[in-house]
């Protein structure tokens, strides 16, 4: 018996697991039924709790307890585990039944226990927190003027009840976060206006779910992971909606988002809330409907003061200060760079260390070790660009010198030449694409817009540190060499010319000679820019020997006299720029450069076109605008069937083209040239009319050569035609004008007595500018009986018309159809010796859009506005009082009119009048403008004091009313003195 007991115990120990094994093996189905039942009970409890919770949140604006959130998260996790277990059971093998049976039994207990814990007796919610009251750590505001001005502008917007959403944008490192942290802390201190201040750090790219999580943590709650964005948004919306007088700050936003998608109520008068964001992208502010505030760079004085503050007083010692000033300049007024670099040099007293730091900072490729941290910050914006083309655009900007204003049109031309902008599309589409790219980079604060008075001369500028960053990113692999604007007097030595080089920029230096033994082994080079080395006179033949991959070569603005023969072997060359190479006389044969797409010889010194030009069948752009070219042979242009831009005007007085030759270029979008005569011009016009498409822009002169102010940039042409010494009357070669013409000049021509004699003007529905000069046959501007209308005409200039006597053949108002000049804004008449009266009251009434009237050097002119017998008799029904009101007139100029007695005998009411100029009109003793009241926009009356004092006034207070606007001027200093308008 003593032996039997232990034996039975051993048997029991052995059989018990076996029994459990068979129990688990047989009970899988039963256990699963129990598990599903328990799970269903758990789901019901979870649904009940969520229903109670949603009601409490929506009605009371409470927030759920942490223990409730923990239970809900646990329930979601258990439900997910049971789903996985059910799938595992469905796929189970026979030998795994017992293991799964045991696992199911354990899970049943877990589900049952969690169900029991969910029996919450107390309420599920507590009062929502009142916002984050923690003061954020920050530094003292840098820049006593710029930074404070930016901060105060933001504060004023927050205090302005009409401003609900505010966006602060600016380049990386300019101090946006520092500024907004100071505002955050100030709001916490001054709680009389806002009860809640909530700070959310977004940083880089965040989905809606991630934004919801960040916002939830900021207000002290958590969101279930498995809920949809819509449900989470509803809960956040309910919580935030109860927080009246709330300021919500989102820092470092990279992408625009809809507030309602995240769960943020739209700020408005009902909730008295504000939404503030900071971003590097102006477009984010725009798309989110924010009032935009740009965080500006420091001024140079502020930058230096900050540098001294961070580097210590050692920098003001006479030995270190000059070097320190240069170091500070390298920081380019960017607060982050100044604080970083100045801090790294704090306590450094040896001038050699300062010089070493300066040298490192000037080296964009390696750079100072602390500056690299700054460049990494800027690199975020660079990497955020979603298109490689935009990054390449920045690379082309970096090829220019530091702090250089880059003309937009020039830059876009480079982008087209470099293939950054699709070469297949039309020129207009390419330029539209280029401008869109530059606009996006400006909005991303990677480029700065340079304000310019001329719309056609817009510029961009790249911040020096952004330029360093771009060069650093692209120069790591030694594919880039940029030494533009560095005052180089000779090209870099051979160590710089590596086999990996792809782009080289040596623009704007003082390189004069390239040694004859220099032949860089650059087997991958695609771009070489040597422009604006004005002293460069010669390039040796071996220089291009190992540059077979070269695609873009720019030698513009150099003094080079002859191109080396090795250029003829650059078979992949697509762009050759020789603009303003006035000393260039010799260009080798180009016949093998069949891939050449752009050849620019504008103002080059060549006397004949390059040999082999006719072989360049892929040429898209050809500029031969140079006065040195002696002859343009026939038959060459017609071979260049892919030309989109052709500029030959100004090549020389004899370099004229034939109409059929230009007409054969069916892809031509921009053209500037001179036709031999009206016949050749008509051939061209008939051809483009037949195919239903004329060039987008053209500048055409017909007949004899006549000097004009010529826009060299093709994109500035418009649609302009000038006729010089032509017969334009009726006949076999009656003038035919393109339908789309916008500007027409007629100079020293004959055959017509008025504009209405040019029948093709009827179809010129887009004509905006018209000038007639030195045409002795012209007596009138238009004829009463004509059906021609000039509805789109905005500017009319009549100059040196010897026999011109009147605007209309029949001067009365009835003689002028109501819509003949309905849009005319500017009228100038100059040196017309026989005209005596300009307008009748009825005629002026019909020119209701006229804003500028300029009458100069017309010795017989007696009246600017006067009635004549025809108007008074035939148009007695016209209300004369209406003719005295001309609301659009802004500028009136009267110069050298010795017989002028009257502007108008009645009072003229011109509310928009800004400037009156009167000189050389001794008989004019009244101005017809009423002082009751003085025109509200009047700025100045320019005249001599002698004339002003001689005026007679109909009202006693008139002179006193106008006196503040009078400015005594000397006639010979005026811009219109005896000029051709």
Short mmCIF file of N, CA, C and O in Angstrom, two decimals, residues 642-687:
data_model
loop_
_atom_site.label_atom_id
_atom_site.label_comp_id
_atom_site.label_asym_id
_atom_site.label_seq_id
_atom_site.Cartn_x
_atom_site.Cartn_y
_atom_site.Cartn_z
N UNK A 642 10.78 74.71 -87.49
CA UNK A 642 10.33 74.54 -86.11
C UNK A 642 10.45 75.82 -85.29
O UNK A 642 10.20 75.81 -84.08
N UNK A 643 10.80 76.93 -85.94
CA UNK A 643 10.96 78.18 -85.20
C UNK A 643 9.66 78.62 -84.52
O UNK A 643 8.59 78.64 -85.13
N UNK A 644 9.79 78.95 -83.24
CA UNK A 644 8.69 79.54 -82.49
C UNK A 644 8.91 81.03 -82.26
O UNK A 644 7.96 81.80 -82.15
N UNK A 645 10.20 81.42 -82.17
CA UNK A 645 10.55 82.83 -81.96
C UNK A 645 11.57 83.24 -83.01
O UNK A 645 12.61 82.60 -83.15
N UNK A 646 11.25 84.30 -83.75
CA UNK A 646 12.16 84.83 -84.76
C UNK A 646 12.24 86.34 -84.59
O UNK A 646 11.22 87.03 -84.67
N UNK A 647 13.45 86.84 -84.37
CA UNK A 647 13.65 88.27 -84.19
C UNK A 647 14.73 88.73 -85.17
O UNK A 647 15.90 88.37 -85.03
N UNK A 648 14.32 89.47 -86.17
CA UNK A 648 15.27 90.00 -87.15
C UNK A 648 15.22 91.51 -87.22
O UNK A 648 16.09 92.13 -87.82
N UNK A 649 14.22 92.14 -86.63
CA UNK A 649 14.11 93.60 -86.72
C UNK A 649 15.32 94.26 -86.06
O UNK A 649 15.76 93.87 -84.98
N UNK A 650 15.83 95.30 -86.71
CA UNK A 650 16.97 96.00 -86.17
C UNK A 650 18.29 95.37 -86.54
O UNK A 650 19.35 95.83 -86.13
N UNK A 651 18.23 94.26 -87.30
CA UNK A 651 19.48 93.63 -87.72
C UNK A 651 20.31 94.63 -88.51
O UNK A 651 21.50 94.79 -88.29
N UNK A 652 19.68 95.33 -89.42
CA UNK A 652 20.30 96.45 -90.15
C UNK A 652 19.21 97.07 -91.01
O UNK A 652 18.11 96.54 -91.13
N UNK A 653 19.51 98.19 -91.65
CA UNK A 653 18.53 98.85 -92.50
C UNK A 653 18.21 98.03 -93.74
O UNK A 653 17.17 98.20 -94.36
N UNK A 654 19.10 97.12 -94.07
CA UNK A 654 18.88 96.32 -95.29
C UNK A 654 18.42 94.90 -95.00
O UNK A 654 18.13 94.16 -95.93
N UNK A 655 18.37 94.53 -93.75
CA UNK A 655 18.01 93.15 -93.40
C UNK A 655 16.49 93.01 -93.32
O UNK A 655 15.91 92.94 -92.22
N UNK A 656 15.86 93.00 -94.48
CA UNK A 656 14.41 92.85 -94.55
C UNK A 656 14.06 91.41 -94.94
O UNK A 656 14.91 90.66 -95.41
N UNK A 657 12.81 91.04 -94.69
CA UNK A 657 12.39 89.67 -94.98
C UNK A 657 11.21 89.69 -95.94
O UNK A 657 10.51 90.68 -96.09
N UNK A 658 11.02 88.54 -96.57
CA UNK A 658 9.91 88.40 -97.52
C UNK A 658 8.72 87.78 -96.81
O UNK A 658 8.87 86.95 -95.91
N UNK A 659 7.52 88.16 -97.25
CA UNK A 659 6.31 87.71 -96.59
C UNK A 659 6.11 86.21 -96.65
O UNK A 659 5.75 85.58 -95.64
N UNK A 660 6.36 85.58 -97.84
CA UNK A 660 6.12 84.14 -97.94
C UNK A 660 7.12 83.34 -97.12
O UNK A 660 6.81 82.25 -96.64
N UNK A 661 8.34 83.88 -96.93
CA UNK A 661 9.35 83.16 -96.15
C UNK A 661 8.94 83.08 -94.68
O UNK A 661 9.06 82.04 -94.04
N UNK A 662 8.47 84.17 -94.13
CA UNK A 662 8.02 84.17 -92.74
C UNK A 662 6.72 83.39 -92.61
O UNK A 662 6.51 82.64 -91.64
N UNK A 663 5.85 83.51 -93.61
CA UNK A 663 4.56 82.81 -93.57
C UNK A 663 4.75 81.29 -93.57
O UNK A 663 3.89 80.55 -93.07
N UNK A 664 5.87 80.81 -94.12
CA UNK A 664 6.11 79.36 -94.17
C UNK A 664 6.43 78.78 -92.80
O UNK A 664 6.39 77.56 -92.61
N UNK A 665 6.74 79.64 -91.83
CA UNK A 665 7.08 79.17 -90.48
C UNK A 665 5.78 79.02 -89.68
O UNK A 665 5.37 79.93 -88.95
N UNK A 666 5.14 77.90 -89.83
CA UNK A 666 3.79 77.71 -89.29
C UNK A 666 3.74 77.55 -87.77
O UNK A 666 2.67 77.63 -87.18
N UNK A 667 4.87 77.31 -87.15
CA UNK A 667 4.90 77.17 -85.69
C UNK A 667 5.28 78.48 -85.00
O UNK A 667 5.41 78.53 -83.78
N UNK A 668 5.43 79.55 -85.79
CA UNK A 668 5.89 80.82 -85.25
C UNK A 668 4.88 81.40 -84.27
O UNK A 668 3.71 81.57 -84.59
N UNK A 669 5.35 81.71 -83.07
CA UNK A 669 4.51 82.31 -82.03
C UNK A 669 4.88 83.76 -81.77
O UNK A 669 4.04 84.56 -81.36
N UNK A 670 6.16 84.09 -81.96
CA UNK A 670 6.64 85.44 -81.71
C UNK A 670 7.53 85.86 -82.87
O UNK A 670 8.45 85.13 -83.24
N UNK A 671 7.25 87.05 -83.44
CA UNK A 671 8.00 87.50 -84.60
C UNK A 671 8.27 88.99 -84.51
O UNK A 671 7.41 89.77 -84.14
N UNK A 672 9.51 89.36 -84.84
CA UNK A 672 9.88 90.76 -84.98
C UNK A 672 10.74 90.90 -86.22
O UNK A 672 11.78 90.24 -86.34
N UNK A 673 10.30 91.73 -87.16
CA UNK A 673 11.06 91.87 -88.39
C UNK A 673 10.53 92.99 -89.24
O UNK A 673 9.51 93.63 -88.92
N UNK A 674 11.21 93.22 -90.36
CA UNK A 674 10.85 94.30 -91.27
C UNK A 674 10.58 93.73 -92.66
O UNK A 674 11.44 93.05 -93.23
N UNK A 675 9.39 94.01 -93.20
CA UNK A 675 9.05 93.59 -94.55
C UNK A 675 9.45 94.69 -95.54
O UNK A 675 9.46 95.87 -95.21
N UNK A 676 9.72 94.26 -96.78
CA UNK A 676 10.17 95.21 -97.80
C UNK A 676 9.12 96.28 -98.08
O UNK A 676 9.44 97.45 -98.22
N UNK A 677 7.87 95.86 -98.19
CA UNK A 677 6.81 96.79 -98.59
C UNK A 677 5.45 96.24 -98.19
O UNK A 677 5.35 95.16 -97.57
N UNK A 678 4.41 96.99 -98.54
CA UNK A 678 3.05 96.59 -98.21
C UNK A 678 2.70 95.24 -98.83
O UNK A 678 2.03 94.40 -98.21
N UNK A 679 3.14 95.01 -100.05
CA UNK A 679 2.84 93.75 -100.74
C UNK A 679 3.35 92.55 -99.93
O UNK A 679 2.61 91.59 -99.70
N UNK A 680 4.62 92.60 -99.50
CA UNK A 680 5.18 91.49 -98.73
C UNK A 680 4.45 91.33 -97.39
O UNK A 680 4.20 90.21 -96.93
N UNK A 681 4.10 92.45 -96.81
CA UNK A 681 3.35 92.40 -95.54
C UNK A 681 1.98 91.76 -95.75
O UNK A 681 1.53 90.91 -94.96
N UNK A 682 1.30 92.14 -96.83
CA UNK A 682 -0.01 91.57 -97.12
C UNK A 682 0.07 90.07 -97.38
O UNK A 682 -0.83 89.31 -97.01
N UNK A 683 1.14 89.62 -98.04
CA UNK A 683 1.33 88.18 -98.27
C UNK A 683 1.37 87.45 -96.94
O UNK A 683 0.75 86.40 -96.76
N UNK A 684 2.12 88.01 -96.01
CA UNK A 684 2.22 87.42 -94.67
C UNK A 684 0.86 87.40 -93.98
O UNK A 684 0.44 86.38 -93.42
N UNK A 685 0.14 88.53 -94.03
CA UNK A 685 -1.16 88.62 -93.34
C UNK A 685 -2.17 87.66 -93.96
O UNK A 685 -2.91 86.97 -93.25
N UNK A 686 -2.22 87.59 -95.30
CA UNK A 686 -3.15 86.68 -95.97
C UNK A 686 -2.86 85.23 -95.57
O UNK A 686 -3.78 84.42 -95.36
N UNK A 687 -1.58 84.89 -95.46
CA UNK A 687 -1.20 83.53 -95.11
C UNK A 687 -1.66 83.14 -93.71
O UNK A 687 -2.25 82.08 -93.51
#
